[in-house]
Tab-separated table of N, CA and C in Angstrom:
chain	number	residue	atom	x	y	z
A	1	MET	N	-8.519	-17.509	12.611
A	1	MET	CA	-8.403	-16.392	11.684
A	1	MET	C	-6.935	-16.167	11.324
A	2	LYS	N	-6.691	-15.916	10.071
A	2	LYS	CA	-5.338	-15.700	9.598
A	2	LYS	C	-4.771	-14.373	10.097
A	3	LEU	N	-3.465	-14.391	10.288
A	3	LEU	CA	-2.741	-13.185	10.686
A	3	LEU	C	-2.075	-12.572	9.452
A	4	VAL	N	-1.701	-11.316	9.571
A	4	VAL	CA	-0.991	-10.627	8.498
A	4	VAL	C	0.283	-11.392	8.141
A	5	GLN	N	0.949	-11.952	9.139
A	5	GLN	CA	2.162	-12.724	8.888
A	5	GLN	C	1.889	-13.860	7.914
A	6	HIS	N	0.748	-14.539	8.059
A	6	HIS	CA	0.396	-15.638	7.161
A	6	HIS	C	0.199	-15.136	5.734
A	7	LEU	N	-0.426	-13.961	5.604
A	7	LEU	CA	-0.613	-13.389	4.268
A	7	LEU	C	0.731	-13.107	3.604
A	8	LEU	N	1.640	-12.495	4.364
A	8	LEU	CA	2.955	-12.168	3.808
A	8	LEU	C	3.750	-13.429	3.484
A	9	ASP	N	3.611	-14.446	4.327
A	9	ASP	CA	4.319	-15.705	4.069
A	9	ASP	C	3.868	-16.332	2.753
A	10	SER	N	2.589	-16.190	2.426
A	10	SER	CA	2.087	-16.809	1.197
A	10	SER	C	2.259	-15.914	-0.027
A	11	LYS	N	2.098	-14.610	0.123
A	11	LYS	CA	2.175	-13.735	-1.058
A	11	LYS	C	3.557	-13.166	-1.301
A	12	GLY	N	4.390	-13.175	-0.289
A	12	GLY	CA	5.730	-12.621	-0.422
A	12	GLY	C	5.850	-11.286	0.287
A	13	ARG	N	7.079	-10.913	0.523
A	13	ARG	CA	7.343	-9.694	1.288
A	13	ARG	C	8.026	-8.613	0.461
A	14	GLU	N	7.927	-8.748	-0.850
A	14	GLU	CA	8.569	-7.758	-1.709
A	14	GLU	C	7.980	-6.372	-1.456
A	15	ILE	N	8.860	-5.398	-1.378
A	15	ILE	CA	8.440	-4.018	-1.176
A	15	ILE	C	8.711	-3.262	-2.476
A	16	ILE	N	7.658	-2.782	-3.084
A	16	ILE	CA	7.789	-2.005	-4.311
A	16	ILE	C	7.732	-0.540	-3.897
A	17	SER	N	8.831	0.163	-4.136
A	17	SER	CA	8.919	1.524	-3.618
A	17	SER	C	9.546	2.472	-4.624
A	18	ILE	N	9.474	3.733	-4.268
A	18	ILE	CA	10.039	4.812	-5.076
A	18	ILE	C	10.538	5.882	-4.111
A	19	VAL	N	11.431	6.735	-4.583
A	19	VAL	CA	11.926	7.849	-3.756
A	19	VAL	C	11.045	9.066	-3.986
A	20	GLN	N	10.987	9.921	-3.002
A	20	GLN	CA	10.089	11.075	-3.083
A	20	GLN	C	10.508	12.105	-4.133
A	21	GLU	N	11.767	12.064	-4.560
A	21	GLU	CA	12.246	13.001	-5.574
A	21	GLU	C	11.862	12.577	-6.997
A	22	ALA	N	11.430	11.334	-7.154
A	22	ALA	CA	11.060	10.824	-8.484
A	22	ALA	C	9.847	11.572	-9.018
A	23	SER	N	9.695	11.554	-10.336
A	23	SER	CA	8.522	12.191	-10.942
A	23	SER	C	7.303	11.295	-10.776
A	24	VAL	N	6.151	11.916	-10.806
A	24	VAL	CA	4.899	11.165	-10.760
A	24	VAL	C	4.804	10.234	-11.968
A	25	LEU	N	5.317	10.668	-13.106
A	25	LEU	CA	5.313	9.814	-14.296
A	25	LEU	C	6.092	8.528	-14.034
A	26	ASP	N	7.247	8.645	-13.396
A	26	ASP	CA	8.030	7.455	-13.058
A	26	ASP	C	7.251	6.538	-12.118
A	27	ALA	N	6.545	7.138	-11.173
A	27	ALA	CA	5.749	6.344	-10.229
A	27	ALA	C	4.628	5.594	-10.940
A	28	ILE	N	3.930	6.278	-11.827
A	28	ILE	CA	2.823	5.652	-12.554
A	28	ILE	C	3.342	4.548	-13.476
A	29	LYS	N	4.480	4.783	-14.113
A	29	LYS	CA	5.073	3.744	-14.961
A	29	LYS	C	5.446	2.520	-14.142
A	30	LEU	N	6.021	2.737	-12.958
A	30	LEU	CA	6.396	1.622	-12.087
A	30	LEU	C	5.167	0.846	-11.628
A	31	MET	N	4.106	1.560	-11.265
A	31	MET	CA	2.866	0.889	-10.869
A	31	MET	C	2.323	0.045	-12.016
A	32	ALA	N	2.352	0.598	-13.215
A	32	ALA	CA	1.845	-0.132	-14.380
A	32	ALA	C	2.712	-1.356	-14.665
A	33	ASP	N	4.036	-1.177	-14.636
A	33	ASP	CA	4.948	-2.294	-14.903
A	33	ASP	C	4.785	-3.419	-13.893
A	34	ARG	N	4.575	-3.067	-12.637
A	34	ARG	CA	4.486	-4.066	-11.574
A	34	ARG	C	3.052	-4.486	-11.277
A	35	GLU	N	2.096	-3.875	-11.979
A	35	GLU	CA	0.667	-4.178	-11.816
A	35	GLU	C	0.209	-4.027	-10.374
A	36	VAL	N	0.536	-2.863	-9.788
A	36	VAL	CA	0.121	-2.530	-8.427
A	36	VAL	C	-0.568	-1.170	-8.437
A	37	GLY	N	-1.318	-0.894	-7.397
A	37	GLY	CA	-2.060	0.367	-7.304
A	37	GLY	C	-1.437	1.385	-6.378
A	38	SER	N	-0.309	1.036	-5.760
A	38	SER	CA	0.353	1.982	-4.871
A	38	SER	C	1.830	1.638	-4.742
A	39	LEU	N	2.581	2.625	-4.304
A	39	LEU	CA	4.007	2.448	-4.037
A	39	LEU	C	4.326	3.048	-2.680
A	40	LEU	N	5.203	2.382	-1.957
A	40	LEU	CA	5.711	2.992	-0.743
A	40	LEU	C	6.778	3.999	-1.145
A	41	VAL	N	6.795	5.116	-0.476
A	41	VAL	CA	7.816	6.125	-0.725
A	41	VAL	C	8.844	5.958	0.390
A	42	MET	N	10.046	5.568	-0.015
A	42	MET	CA	11.075	5.201	0.953
A	42	MET	C	12.319	6.072	0.798
A	43	ASP	N	13.003	6.261	1.916
A	43	ASP	CA	14.335	6.856	1.936
A	43	ASP	C	15.207	5.831	2.637
A	44	GLY	N	15.844	4.985	1.856
A	44	GLY	CA	16.555	3.846	2.433
A	44	GLY	C	15.542	2.894	3.038
A	45	ASP	N	15.682	2.632	4.341
A	45	ASP	CA	14.730	1.767	5.046
A	45	ASP	C	13.598	2.543	5.706
A	46	ASP	N	13.613	3.865	5.583
A	46	ASP	CA	12.622	4.708	6.246
A	46	ASP	C	11.403	4.946	5.364
A	47	LEU	N	10.226	4.657	5.907
A	47	LEU	CA	8.969	4.895	5.215
A	47	LEU	C	8.622	6.380	5.319
A	48	LYS	N	8.550	7.036	4.185
A	48	LYS	CA	8.260	8.473	4.147
A	48	LYS	C	6.824	8.761	3.742
A	49	GLY	N	6.193	7.828	3.038
A	49	GLY	CA	4.832	8.057	2.582
A	49	GLY	C	4.355	6.936	1.691
A	50	ILE	N	3.208	7.172	1.090
A	50	ILE	CA	2.630	6.230	0.140
A	50	ILE	C	2.006	7.047	-0.983
A	51	VAL	N	2.137	6.566	-2.195
A	51	VAL	CA	1.527	7.219	-3.348
A	51	VAL	C	0.674	6.175	-4.063
A	52	THR	N	-0.534	6.580	-4.434
A	52	THR	CA	-1.494	5.653	-5.029
A	52	THR	C	-2.019	6.189	-6.357
A	53	GLU	N	-2.661	5.302	-7.087
A	53	GLU	CA	-3.323	5.727	-8.321
A	53	GLU	C	-4.362	6.804	-8.018
A	54	ARG	N	-5.008	6.702	-6.887
A	54	ARG	CA	-6.006	7.695	-6.489
A	54	ARG	C	-5.343	9.061	-6.284
A	55	ASP	N	-4.156	9.074	-5.664
A	55	ASP	CA	-3.421	10.341	-5.513
A	55	ASP	C	-3.159	10.963	-6.877
A	56	TYR	N	-2.729	10.121	-7.812
A	56	TYR	CA	-2.440	10.588	-9.168
A	56	TYR	C	-3.691	11.200	-9.810
A	57	ALA	N	-4.788	10.484	-9.734
A	57	ALA	CA	-6.018	10.954	-10.363
A	57	ALA	C	-6.496	12.267	-9.749
A	58	ARG	N	-6.464	12.351	-8.438
A	58	ARG	CA	-7.020	13.519	-7.753
A	58	ARG	C	-6.072	14.713	-7.670
A	59	LYS	N	-4.780	14.454	-7.602
A	59	LYS	CA	-3.832	15.542	-7.361
A	59	LYS	C	-3.018	15.947	-8.583
A	60	VAL	N	-3.112	15.154	-9.646
A	60	VAL	CA	-2.376	15.487	-10.866
A	60	VAL	C	-3.353	15.636	-12.035
A	61	LEU	N	-4.027	14.563	-12.417
A	61	LEU	CA	-4.914	14.586	-13.584
A	61	LEU	C	-6.000	15.655	-13.479
A	62	ILE	N	-6.774	15.597	-12.419
A	62	ILE	CA	-7.912	16.507	-12.281
A	62	ILE	C	-7.450	17.964	-12.197
A	63	LYS	N	-6.277	18.180	-11.616
A	63	LYS	CA	-5.775	19.552	-11.446
A	63	LYS	C	-4.945	20.028	-12.633
A	64	GLY	N	-4.808	19.178	-13.650
A	64	GLY	CA	-4.095	19.575	-14.848
A	64	GLY	C	-2.597	19.759	-14.657
A	65	ARG	N	-2.020	19.084	-13.674
A	65	ARG	CA	-0.582	19.180	-13.426
A	65	ARG	C	0.172	18.244	-14.367
A	66	SER	N	1.444	18.497	-14.517
A	66	SER	CA	2.294	17.679	-15.367
A	66	SER	C	2.840	16.488	-14.585
A	67	SER	N	2.656	15.299	-15.135
A	67	SER	CA	3.184	14.090	-14.503
A	67	SER	C	4.699	14.070	-14.523
A	68	GLU	N	5.283	14.697	-15.545
A	68	GLU	CA	6.735	14.703	-15.675
A	68	GLU	C	7.416	15.673	-14.718
A	69	SER	N	6.781	16.808	-14.448
A	69	SER	CA	7.437	17.819	-13.619
A	69	SER	C	6.952	17.844	-12.170
A	70	THR	N	5.980	17.014	-11.844
A	70	THR	CA	5.496	16.939	-10.468
A	70	THR	C	6.235	15.815	-9.748
A	71	ALA	N	6.785	16.120	-8.587
A	71	ALA	CA	7.505	15.113	-7.805
A	71	ALA	C	6.526	14.294	-6.973
A	72	VAL	N	6.887	13.061	-6.724
A	72	VAL	CA	6.086	12.182	-5.876
A	72	VAL	C	5.821	12.846	-4.524
A	73	ALA	N	6.810	13.550	-3.991
A	73	ALA	CA	6.667	14.212	-2.688
A	73	ALA	C	5.491	15.183	-2.655
A	74	GLU	N	5.128	15.739	-3.805
A	74	GLU	CA	4.053	16.723	-3.869
A	74	GLU	C	2.670	16.113	-3.778
A	75	ILE	N	2.554	14.822	-4.038
A	75	ILE	CA	1.214	14.205	-4.038
A	75	ILE	C	1.068	13.042	-3.074
A	76	MET	N	2.170	12.582	-2.491
A	76	MET	CA	2.102	11.406	-1.613
A	76	MET	C	1.408	11.742	-0.298
A	77	SER	N	0.892	10.711	0.342
A	77	SER	CA	0.336	10.847	1.689
A	77	SER	C	1.467	10.567	2.674
A	78	THR	N	1.669	11.474	3.606
A	78	THR	CA	2.766	11.307	4.559
A	78	THR	C	2.313	10.702	5.879
A	79	GLU	N	1.030	10.773	6.167
A	79	GLU	CA	0.499	10.137	7.369
A	79	GLU	C	0.021	8.742	6.963
A	80	VAL	N	0.941	7.800	7.007
A	80	VAL	CA	0.679	6.459	6.497
A	80	VAL	C	0.107	5.576	7.606
A	81	VAL	N	-1.034	4.981	7.322
A	81	VAL	CA	-1.638	3.999	8.222
A	81	VAL	C	-0.915	2.682	7.971
A	82	THR	N	-0.422	2.058	9.033
A	82	THR	CA	0.298	0.785	8.905
A	82	THR	C	-0.331	-0.254	9.819
A	83	THR	N	0.098	-1.477	9.633
A	83	THR	CA	-0.300	-2.567	10.514
A	83	THR	C	0.939	-3.365	10.877
A	84	THR	N	0.760	-4.344	11.741
A	84	THR	CA	1.862	-5.202	12.161
A	84	THR	C	1.549	-6.644	11.796
A	85	ILE	N	2.568	-7.487	11.823
A	85	ILE	CA	2.405	-8.876	11.377
A	85	ILE	C	1.496	-9.697	12.285
A	86	ASP	N	1.255	-9.236	13.517
A	86	ASP	CA	0.444	-10.002	14.457
A	86	ASP	C	-1.039	-9.638	14.430
A	87	LYS	N	-1.432	-8.700	13.570
A	87	LYS	CA	-2.847	-8.336	13.455
A	87	LYS	C	-3.580	-9.379	12.613
A	88	THR	N	-4.877	-9.520	12.870
A	88	THR	CA	-5.679	-10.470	12.102
A	88	THR	C	-6.170	-9.824	10.807
A	89	VAL	N	-6.595	-10.673	9.898
A	89	VAL	CA	-7.190	-10.204	8.654
A	89	VAL	C	-8.395	-9.330	8.964
A	90	ASN	N	-9.207	-9.731	9.932
A	90	ASN	CA	-10.391	-8.941	10.296
A	90	ASN	C	-10.004	-7.577	10.851
A	91	ASP	N	-8.949	-7.519	11.681
A	91	ASP	CA	-8.471	-6.232	12.206
A	91	ASP	C	-8.132	-5.294	11.056
A	92	CYS	N	-7.420	-5.824	10.071
A	92	CYS	CA	-6.982	-5.015	8.933
A	92	CYS	C	-8.160	-4.600	8.061
A	93	MET	N	-9.097	-5.513	7.859
A	93	MET	CA	-10.273	-5.193	7.059
A	93	MET	C	-11.053	-4.048	7.713
A	94	THR	N	-11.219	-4.104	9.025
A	94	THR	CA	-11.913	-3.040	9.738
A	94	THR	C	-11.163	-1.717	9.609
A	95	MET	N	-9.861	-1.756	9.810
A	95	MET	CA	-9.041	-0.550	9.720
A	95	MET	C	-9.118	0.066	8.321
A	96	MET	N	-8.990	-0.769	7.300
A	96	MET	CA	-9.002	-0.269	5.928
A	96	MET	C	-10.381	0.266	5.542
A	97	SER	N	-11.421	-0.397	5.988
A	97	SER	CA	-12.780	0.073	5.698
A	97	SER	C	-13.055	1.400	6.388
A	98	ASN	N	-12.688	1.496	7.659
A	98	ASN	CA	-12.918	2.730	8.414
A	98	ASN	C	-12.128	3.909	7.854
A	99	ARG	N	-10.924	3.650	7.398
A	99	ARG	CA	-10.049	4.715	6.878
A	99	ARG	C	-10.210	4.946	5.376
A	100	ARG	N	-10.979	4.051	4.732
A	100	ARG	CA	-11.210	4.131	3.286
A	100	ARG	C	-9.904	4.089	2.495
A	101	ILE	N	-9.079	3.117	2.852
A	101	ILE	CA	-7.818	2.907	2.147
A	101	ILE	C	-7.798	1.504	1.562
A	102	ARG	N	-6.958	1.308	0.553
A	102	ARG	CA	-6.915	0.019	-0.131
A	102	ARG	C	-5.574	-0.688	-0.007
A	103	HIS	N	-4.589	0.010	0.554
A	103	HIS	CA	-3.237	-0.547	0.672
A	103	HIS	C	-2.717	-0.272	2.075
A	104	LEU	N	-2.087	-1.286	2.661
A	104	LEU	CA	-1.659	-1.188	4.049
A	104	LEU	C	-0.241	-1.723	4.212
A	105	PRO	N	0.715	-0.827	4.439
A	105	PRO	CA	2.077	-1.299	4.705
A	105	PRO	C	2.129	-2.068	6.025
A	106	VAL	N	2.963	-3.091	6.050
A	106	VAL	CA	3.135	-3.915	7.243
A	106	VAL	C	4.503	-3.588	7.834
A	107	VAL	N	4.508	-3.262	9.134
A	107	VAL	CA	5.742	-2.910	9.821
A	107	VAL	C	6.027	-3.962	10.886
A	108	ASP	N	7.290	-4.396	10.932
A	108	ASP	CA	7.724	-5.374	11.931
A	108	ASP	C	9.047	-4.890	12.515
A	109	LYS	N	9.060	-4.699	13.815
A	109	LYS	CA	10.261	-4.235	14.515
A	109	LYS	C	10.803	-2.934	13.930
A	110	GLY	N	9.879	-2.030	13.599
A	110	GLY	CA	10.260	-0.715	13.110
A	110	GLY	C	10.641	-0.646	11.646
A	111	LYS	N	10.592	-1.761	10.938
A	111	LYS	CA	10.964	-1.796	9.521
A	111	LYS	C	9.776	-2.263	8.684
A	112	VAL	N	9.693	-1.769	7.462
A	112	VAL	CA	8.641	-2.210	6.556
A	112	VAL	C	8.906	-3.666	6.172
A	113	ALA	N	7.894	-4.502	6.397
A	113	ALA	CA	8.037	-5.939	6.147
A	113	ALA	C	7.273	-6.396	4.909
A	114	GLY	N	6.447	-5.533	4.363
A	114	GLY	CA	5.653	-5.903	3.202
A	114	GLY	C	4.464	-4.982	3.053
A	115	MET	N	3.549	-5.377	2.165
A	115	MET	CA	2.356	-4.581	1.884
A	115	MET	C	1.206	-5.537	1.628
A	116	ILE	N	0.043	-5.196	2.168
A	116	ILE	CA	-1.158	-5.967	1.859
A	116	ILE	C	-2.194	-5.028	1.263
A	117	SER	N	-3.065	-5.606	0.464
A	117	SER	CA	-4.122	-4.822	-0.175
A	117	SER	C	-5.476	-5.348	0.281
A	118	ILE	N	-6.486	-4.571	-0.015
A	118	ILE	CA	-7.843	-5.000	0.308
A	118	ILE	C	-8.157	-6.309	-0.420
A	119	GLY	N	-7.611	-6.491	-1.612
A	119	GLY	CA	-7.802	-7.739	-2.359
A	119	GLY	C	-7.197	-8.931	-1.653
A	120	ASP	N	-6.019	-8.736	-1.041
A	120	ASP	CA	-5.394	-9.817	-0.270
A	120	ASP	C	-6.297	-10.240	0.889
A	121	LEU	N	-6.899	-9.248	1.548
A	121	LEU	CA	-7.768	-9.538	2.688
A	121	LEU	C	-9.033	-10.269	2.247
A	122	VAL	N	-9.624	-9.822	1.146
A	122	VAL	CA	-10.833	-10.469	0.634
A	122	VAL	C	-10.530	-11.925	0.276
A	123	GLN	N	-9.403	-12.170	-0.396
A	123	GLN	CA	-9.020	-13.535	-0.747
A	123	GLN	C	-8.840	-14.399	0.496
A	124	ALA	N	-8.228	-13.844	1.536
A	124	ALA	CA	-8.013	-14.588	2.778
A	124	ALA	C	-9.339	-14.934	3.454
A	125	ILE	N	-10.266	-14.012	3.446
A	125	ILE	CA	-11.579	-14.250	4.050
A	125	ILE	C	-12.329	-15.321	3.272
A	126	ILE	N	-12.307	-15.235	1.957
A	126	ILE	CA	-12.959	-16.248	1.117
A	126	ILE	C	-12.347	-17.615	1.360
A	127	SER	N	-11.021	-17.657	1.437
A	127	SER	CA	-10.324	-18.932	1.690
A	127	SER	C	-10.737	-19.525	3.037
A	128	ASP	N	-10.803	-18.691	4.069
A	128	ASP	CA	-11.238	-19.162	5.387
A	128	ASP	C	-12.656	-19.710	5.347
A	129	GLN	N	-13.536	-19.015	4.632
A	129	GLN	CA	-14.928	-19.459	4.546
A	129	GLN	C	-15.051	-20.778	3.796
A	130	GLN	N	-14.228	-20.973	2.762
A	130	GLN	CA	-14.277	-22.223	2.014
A	130	GLN	C	-13.769	-23.386	2.873
A	131	GLU	N	-12.783	-23.111	3.728
A	131	GLU	CA	-12.244	-24.145	4.595
A	131	GLU	C	-13.271	-24.582	5.641
A	132	GLU	N	-14.096	-23.648	6.075
A	132	GLU	CA	-15.125	-23.970	7.063
A	132	GLU	C	-16.219	-24.777	6.411
């Protein structure tokens, strides 16, 4: 079974992030430009939270808030579920399914090492099954 490290080695370890003081509009534009569904909220190397398209839909759109005047800090999740590079794809799939999340930051030696999505895990599982 593949490890998270293998996923990061193949997909890359780029961290797409934003600061908590940024506007939600800036966050949504960045997600659209980079074609991702979430951003890590960082203060330097420190992980402060995660903001997702779902946060935007539920905490801004539905509530009629302004994307321009609402800060990322107001809608981000601060209790971030993370994984480590030595976890298996199955471990992560179970964790993400149980927690109902689609994006999982990867932490190595106390630092953010990358991000995996539910799509990355599904692709890895399909690849393993084809190899068998």
